[in-house]
Amino acid sequence: MSNPLENIIRELITYNGSLSVAAYWSLCLSHPEHGYYMNRDPLGAQGDFTTAPEISQLFGEMVGIWIAERWHEMGQPEAFYLVECGPGRGTLMADVLRVAKILPDFLRAIQIHLVEMSPSLRAKQGEALKGHQLVWHEDISTLPNNLPIIFIGNEFLDALPVHQYVFQDGKWFERMVGLDVYKNLSWGLLPSGMDFGHSPEAGAVLEISPAREDFMADIAGRIGSQGGAGLFIDYGYDQSGYGDTLQAVKDHHYADILKDCGEADITSHVDFGRLSEIVRTEKLAVRLSGQGEFLKRLGIEIRAEQLAQKSDSISSGLHRLIDDAEMGKLFRVMEIK
Ligand code: SAH
């Protein structure tokens, strides 16, 4: 049996032709009624995937320290915007604000803005951050521009869609979602007319994300003009390259991208190399590191030792966050200053 979103997508394809991977992805994640993120909480053991802030409070505490350092470097302004993109359950922000209590002037300076498209997750965030003044935005275009601004985003960039191009017969084709003779969703290729200035081996896949690139250009523009910093964490790679990294995840397992539309998360690895180039054109500094290295630099091991006396889950959480075989290396941290 097909689900309601699949029927909508079929109809779209029947009348308008096949969809790019990016268009299909956007419908699956953010269709106003049936989109994956719109009416569920996908996080945690009961959900489809677990993220760093949900693994351990240590993660958000270290992000809090990083933000406090940037605030110091900025000359301790009396007020600044702290913007979280895709705050999920609000756990990361709650941990950041708990740490911020140590520095009352810092805590007082924070004006929280949340960029979140999902009504159900907005409700969760409101609960997790009760007692704090919160302003929500559908996207970053409506953020105010009169104060310094610090952006954070964990596993946000990977939710923004990519196009996929495949090199065949000396040309680039775009990978599309169409219908087979039985009207089932199926993969196809269309001549793209694109020229990326290089000719790889046949079958090479290139993932390009105008959504991520535009987002990063806007972020960099704002940091450049308002002052501030940015911190984005996601699985990805530091150097642009070829490869098909598109994936769907449901119930903590990989799922078929063309099945169960709107019921699985769709992501791909983030090309931090490309995004860094964009940020550098704004004359900002970028540093890329593994999550393990980044968290250790901020003192996560010392903090874990303090807390370990209270609970065992602290050391297992620490291991998952920083070990090279776990999230320590595949997860990349992009610091923008
Ligand atoms: N940062 C959280 C949640 C990650 S899941 C954590 O680490 O646990 C991705 C989050 O981004 C969700 O809150 C989702 O609703 C939000 N999101 C995804 N795409 C978005 C978009 N295009 N605009 C605004 N929010 C989006």
Coordinates of C-alpha atoms and ligand atoms in Angstrom, one line a residue:
M1 CA 0.0 0.0 0.0
S2 CA 1.3 3.4 -0.8
N3 CA 1.1 6.3 1.7
P4 CA -0.5 9.7 1.1
L5 CA 2.7 11.5 0.3
E6 CA 3.8 8.8 -2.2
N7 CA 0.4 9.4 -4.0
I8 CA 1.0 13.1 -4.1
I9 CA 4.5 12.6 -5.4
R10 CA 3.3 10.2 -8.1
E11 CA 0.7 12.6 -9.2
L12 CA 3.3 15.4 -9.4
I13 CA 5.6 13.3 -11.5
T14 CA 2.7 12.1 -13.8
Y15 CA 1.7 15.7 -14.6
N16 CA 5.0 17.6 -14.3
G17 CA 7.7 15.0 -15.1
S18 CA 10.4 13.5 -12.9
L19 CA 11.8 15.2 -9.8
S20 CA 15.4 16.0 -9.0
V21 CA 16.8 14.2 -5.9
A22 CA 16.7 17.6 -4.1
A23 CA 13.0 18.2 -5.0
Y24 CA 12.0 14.7 -3.9
W25 CA 14.0 15.1 -0.7
S26 CA 12.4 18.4 0.1
L27 CA 8.9 16.9 -0.3
C28 CA 9.8 13.9 1.9
L29 CA 11.2 16.0 4.7
S30 CA 9.2 19.2 4.6
H31 CA 5.8 18.7 2.9
P32 CA 3.6 20.8 5.1
E33 CA 1.2 18.0 5.9
H34 CA 3.1 14.7 5.4
G35 CA 6.8 15.8 5.6
Y36 CA 9.0 13.7 7.9
Y37 CA 9.9 16.5 10.2
M38 CA 6.5 18.1 10.3
N39 CA 4.6 15.9 12.7
R40 CA 6.9 13.8 14.7
D41 CA 9.8 13.7 17.1
P42 CA 12.4 11.6 15.2
L43 CA 15.1 11.6 17.9
G44 CA 16.2 9.1 20.5
A45 CA 15.7 5.4 21.2
Q46 CA 12.0 5.5 20.4
G47 CA 12.6 7.5 17.2
D48 CA 14.7 7.0 14.1
F49 CA 18.2 8.3 15.1
T50 CA 20.1 9.7 18.0
T51 CA 22.2 12.8 18.0
A52 CA 25.2 14.0 20.0
P53 CA 23.2 16.2 22.4
E54 CA 20.8 13.3 23.0
I55 CA 23.7 11.0 23.9
S56 CA 25.2 13.2 26.6
Q57 CA 24.9 16.5 28.3
L58 CA 28.7 16.8 27.8
F59 CA 28.2 17.8 24.2
G60 CA 26.0 20.8 24.9
E61 CA 28.2 21.9 27.8
M62 CA 31.3 22.0 25.5
V63 CA 29.3 24.0 22.9
G64 CA 28.3 26.4 25.7
I65 CA 32.0 26.9 26.5
W66 CA 32.8 27.5 22.9
I67 CA 30.1 30.2 22.7
A68 CA 31.3 31.8 25.9
E69 CA 34.8 32.0 24.4
R70 CA 33.5 33.7 21.2
W71 CA 31.5 36.2 23.4
H72 CA 34.8 37.0 25.3
E73 CA 36.6 37.5 22.0
M74 CA 33.8 39.7 20.8
G75 CA 34.5 42.0 23.8
Q76 CA 31.6 40.7 26.0
P77 CA 28.8 42.6 24.3
E78 CA 25.8 43.4 26.5
A79 CA 23.5 41.6 24.1
F80 CA 23.9 39.2 21.1
Y81 CA 21.7 36.8 19.2
L82 CA 22.3 33.1 19.8
V83 CA 20.7 31.4 16.9
E84 CA 20.2 27.6 16.8
C85 CA 19.3 26.1 13.5
G86 CA 17.3 22.9 13.7
P87 CA 17.2 22.6 17.5
G88 CA 15.4 19.2 17.6
R89 CA 14.2 18.6 21.1
G90 CA 15.9 21.7 22.5
T91 CA 18.4 19.6 24.4
L92 CA 21.6 21.3 23.1
M93 CA 20.3 24.8 23.9
A94 CA 19.2 23.7 27.3
D95 CA 22.7 22.3 28.1
V96 CA 24.3 25.5 26.7
L97 CA 22.1 27.7 28.9
R98 CA 22.8 25.6 32.0
V99 CA 26.6 26.1 31.5
A100 CA 26.0 29.8 30.8
K101 CA 24.7 30.3 34.3
I102 CA 28.3 30.2 35.5
L103 CA 28.8 33.5 33.8
P104 CA 25.8 35.7 34.7
D105 CA 26.8 38.6 32.3
F106 CA 27.1 36.1 29.5
L107 CA 23.7 34.5 30.2
R108 CA 22.1 37.9 30.4
A109 CA 23.5 38.9 27.0
I110 CA 22.0 35.9 25.2
Q111 CA 18.9 36.5 23.1
I112 CA 17.7 33.2 21.8
H113 CA 16.4 32.7 18.3
L114 CA 15.4 29.3 16.9
V115 CA 15.2 28.3 13.3
E116 CA 12.8 25.5 13.1
M117 CA 10.2 24.5 10.5
S118 CA 8.5 21.7 12.4
P119 CA 5.5 22.7 14.5
S120 CA 5.8 19.5 16.7
L121 CA 9.5 20.1 17.4
R122 CA 8.8 23.8 18.1
A123 CA 6.5 22.6 20.9
K124 CA 9.2 20.3 22.3
Q125 CA 11.7 23.1 22.2
G126 CA 9.3 25.4 24.1
E127 CA 9.0 22.7 26.8
A128 CA 12.7 22.1 27.1
L129 CA 13.5 25.8 27.3
K130 CA 10.6 26.9 29.5
G131 CA 11.4 30.2 31.4
H132 CA 13.5 31.5 28.5
Q133 CA 12.4 34.1 26.0
L134 CA 12.3 32.4 22.6
V135 CA 11.8 33.7 19.1
W136 CA 11.2 31.1 16.3
H137 CA 11.9 31.5 12.6
E138 CA 10.9 29.5 9.6
D139 CA 14.3 30.2 8.0
I140 CA 17.2 32.5 8.6
S141 CA 15.9 35.3 6.4
T142 CA 13.8 36.8 9.2
L143 CA 16.6 37.0 11.8
P144 CA 17.2 40.5 13.1
N145 CA 20.4 42.2 12.0
N146 CA 21.2 44.9 14.6
L147 CA 23.4 42.9 17.0
P148 CA 26.3 40.5 16.9
I149 CA 25.1 36.9 16.1
I150 CA 26.4 33.5 17.0
F151 CA 25.0 30.5 15.0
I152 CA 25.0 26.9 16.1
G153 CA 23.6 23.9 14.3
N154 CA 24.0 20.2 15.0
E155 CA 22.9 17.8 12.3
F156 CA 21.1 20.6 10.5
L157 CA 23.1 21.0 7.3
D158 CA 22.6 17.3 6.4
A159 CA 18.9 17.9 6.3
L160 CA 19.2 20.4 3.5
P161 CA 18.8 18.7 0.1
V162 CA 21.4 17.9 -2.6
H163 CA 21.3 17.3 -6.3
Q164 CA 23.1 14.3 -7.6
Y165 CA 25.0 14.2 -10.9
V166 CA 26.4 11.1 -12.5
F167 CA 29.2 11.1 -15.1
Q168 CA 28.5 8.8 -18.1
D169 CA 29.6 8.8 -21.7
G170 CA 31.7 11.9 -21.1
K171 CA 28.7 13.9 -19.9
W172 CA 27.0 14.8 -16.6
F173 CA 23.5 13.4 -16.1
E174 CA 21.2 14.4 -13.2
R175 CA 19.8 11.6 -11.1
M176 CA 16.0 11.9 -11.0
V177 CA 13.0 10.2 -9.3
G178 CA 10.4 9.1 -11.9
L179 CA 7.9 6.4 -12.4
D180 CA 8.4 2.9 -13.9
V181 CA 5.8 1.2 -16.1
Y182 CA 3.9 0.0 -13.0
K183 CA 3.8 3.6 -11.7
N184 CA 6.2 2.8 -8.9
L185 CA 8.8 5.4 -7.9
S186 CA 12.1 4.6 -9.7
W187 CA 15.5 6.1 -10.3
G188 CA 16.5 7.6 -13.6
L189 CA 19.0 9.9 -15.3
L190 CA 18.4 13.0 -17.4
P191 CA 21.1 14.8 -19.4
S192 CA 21.9 17.8 -17.3
G193 CA 23.9 20.0 -19.6
M194 CA 26.2 20.8 -16.6
D195 CA 29.9 21.2 -17.0
F196 CA 31.8 21.1 -13.7
G197 CA 35.1 21.6 -15.3
H198 CA 36.5 18.1 -14.7
S199 CA 36.0 14.6 -16.2
P200 CA 36.1 11.8 -13.6
E201 CA 35.8 8.0 -14.2
A202 CA 32.5 6.8 -15.6
G203 CA 29.9 6.3 -12.9
A204 CA 31.3 9.0 -10.6
V205 CA 28.6 10.8 -8.5
L206 CA 28.8 14.4 -7.6
E207 CA 26.6 15.8 -4.9
I208 CA 25.8 19.5 -5.1
S209 CA 23.7 21.4 -2.6
P210 CA 22.6 24.9 -3.6
A211 CA 20.4 24.9 -0.4
R212 CA 23.5 24.3 1.8
E213 CA 25.6 26.7 -0.2
D214 CA 23.0 29.5 -0.1
F215 CA 22.5 28.9 3.6
M216 CA 26.2 29.2 4.3
A217 CA 26.6 32.3 2.2
D218 CA 23.8 34.0 4.2
I219 CA 25.4 32.9 7.5
A220 CA 28.8 34.2 6.5
G221 CA 27.3 37.4 5.2
R222 CA 25.5 38.0 8.5
I223 CA 28.6 37.2 10.6
G224 CA 30.6 39.4 8.3
S225 CA 28.3 42.4 8.7
Q226 CA 26.9 41.9 12.3
G227 CA 29.9 40.4 13.9
G228 CA 29.8 37.0 15.6
A229 CA 30.7 33.4 14.9
G230 CA 29.3 30.1 13.7
L231 CA 29.5 26.4 14.7
F232 CA 28.2 23.6 12.5
I233 CA 28.6 19.9 13.3
D234 CA 27.6 17.1 11.0
Y235 CA 28.9 14.0 9.3
G236 CA 30.8 14.9 6.2
Y237 CA 34.2 15.4 4.6
D238 CA 36.7 18.3 4.6
Q239 CA 37.6 18.0 0.9
S240 CA 35.1 18.0 -1.9
G241 CA 35.1 14.7 -3.9
Y242 CA 32.9 12.1 -5.6
G243 CA 30.6 9.6 -4.0
D244 CA 27.0 8.7 -3.4
T245 CA 26.3 9.5 0.2
L246 CA 22.5 9.7 0.0
Q247 CA 20.8 7.8 2.7
A248 CA 17.4 7.2 4.4
V249 CA 17.2 6.1 8.0
K250 CA 14.2 4.7 9.8
D251 CA 14.1 3.0 13.3
H252 CA 17.9 3.3 13.5
H253 CA 18.4 1.3 10.2
Y254 CA 19.1 2.3 6.7
A255 CA 15.9 2.4 4.6
D256 CA 15.0 2.4 0.9
I257 CA 15.0 6.1 -0.2
L258 CA 12.1 5.6 -2.5
K259 CA 9.9 3.7 0.0
D260 CA 7.8 5.1 2.8
C261 CA 8.0 8.7 1.6
G262 CA 7.9 11.0 4.6
E263 CA 8.5 8.3 7.1
A264 CA 12.3 8.1 7.0
D265 CA 14.9 10.7 7.4
I266 CA 16.8 11.6 4.3
T267 CA 20.4 13.0 4.5
S268 CA 23.7 13.1 2.8
H269 CA 27.2 13.8 4.0
V270 CA 28.1 17.5 4.2
D271 CA 30.8 18.8 1.9
F272 CA 32.6 21.1 4.4
G273 CA 35.3 21.8 1.9
R274 CA 33.0 23.5 -0.4
L275 CA 31.2 25.3 2.4
S276 CA 34.5 26.6 3.8
E277 CA 35.4 28.1 0.5
I278 CA 32.1 30.0 0.6
V279 CA 32.7 31.3 4.1
R280 CA 36.3 32.4 3.2
T281 CA 35.0 34.6 0.4
E282 CA 33.5 36.7 3.2
K283 CA 37.0 37.1 4.7
L284 CA 36.1 35.0 7.8
A285 CA 38.3 32.3 9.3
V286 CA 37.2 28.7 9.2
R287 CA 38.6 25.7 11.1
L288 CA 37.5 22.1 10.4
S289 CA 38.2 19.4 12.9
G290 CA 36.9 16.0 14.0
Q291 CA 34.3 16.1 16.7
G292 CA 36.6 14.1 19.0
E293 CA 39.4 16.6 18.6
F294 CA 37.1 19.6 19.0
L295 CA 35.5 18.3 22.2
K296 CA 38.8 17.3 23.7
R297 CA 40.2 20.8 23.0
L298 CA 37.3 22.2 25.0
G299 CA 38.1 20.0 28.0
I300 CA 35.4 17.3 27.6
E301 CA 37.5 14.6 29.3
I302 CA 38.1 16.7 32.4
R303 CA 34.4 17.5 32.7
A304 CA 33.5 13.9 32.2
E305 CA 35.8 12.9 35.0
Q306 CA 34.1 15.4 37.3
L307 CA 30.7 13.9 36.4
A308 CA 31.7 10.3 36.2
Q309 CA 31.6 10.0 39.9
K310 CA 27.9 10.6 39.7
S311 CA 27.0 8.4 36.8
D312 CA 28.3 5.6 34.5
S313 CA 26.5 6.8 31.5
I314 CA 28.9 9.7 31.4
S315 CA 31.8 7.6 30.4
S316 CA 29.9 5.6 27.8
G317 CA 28.5 8.9 26.4
L318 CA 32.0 10.4 26.3
H319 CA 33.3 7.4 24.4
R320 CA 30.5 7.6 21.7
L321 CA 31.1 11.3 21.2
I322 CA 34.9 11.3 20.9
D323 CA 36.2 7.9 19.9
D324 CA 37.5 7.7 16.3
A325 CA 35.5 4.6 15.6
E326 CA 32.3 6.2 16.9
M327 CA 31.4 9.9 16.2
G328 CA 34.9 11.3 16.9
K329 CA 36.1 11.4 13.3
L330 CA 33.2 11.1 10.8
F331 CA 31.5 14.0 12.5
R332 CA 33.2 17.2 11.5
V333 CA 33.1 20.5 13.3
M334 CA 33.1 23.7 11.3
E335 CA 34.1 26.8 13.4
I336 CA 33.5 30.2 11.7
K337 CA 35.0 33.3 13.2
Ligands
SAH1 N1 20.0 19.6 16.4 C1 19.1 18.6 16.9 C2 18.2 18.0 15.8 C3 18.8 17.5 14.6 S1 17.5 16.9 13.5 C4 20.0 17.5 17.5 O1 21.2 17.5 17.3 O2 19.4 16.7 18.2 C5 17.3 18.2 12.3 C6 16.5 19.4 12.9 O3 16.5 20.4 11.9 C7 15.1 19.2 13.3 O4 14.8 20.1 14.4 C8 14.3 19.6 12.0 O5 13.0 19.9 12.2 C9 15.1 20.8 11.6 N2 15.1 21.2 10.2 C10 15.4 20.3 9.1 N3 15.3 21.0 8.0 C11 15.0 22.2 8.2 C12 14.8 23.4 7.4 N4 14.9 23.4 6.1 N5 14.4 24.5 8.1 C13 14.3 24.6 9.4 N6 14.5 23.5 10.2 C14 14.8 22.4 9.7

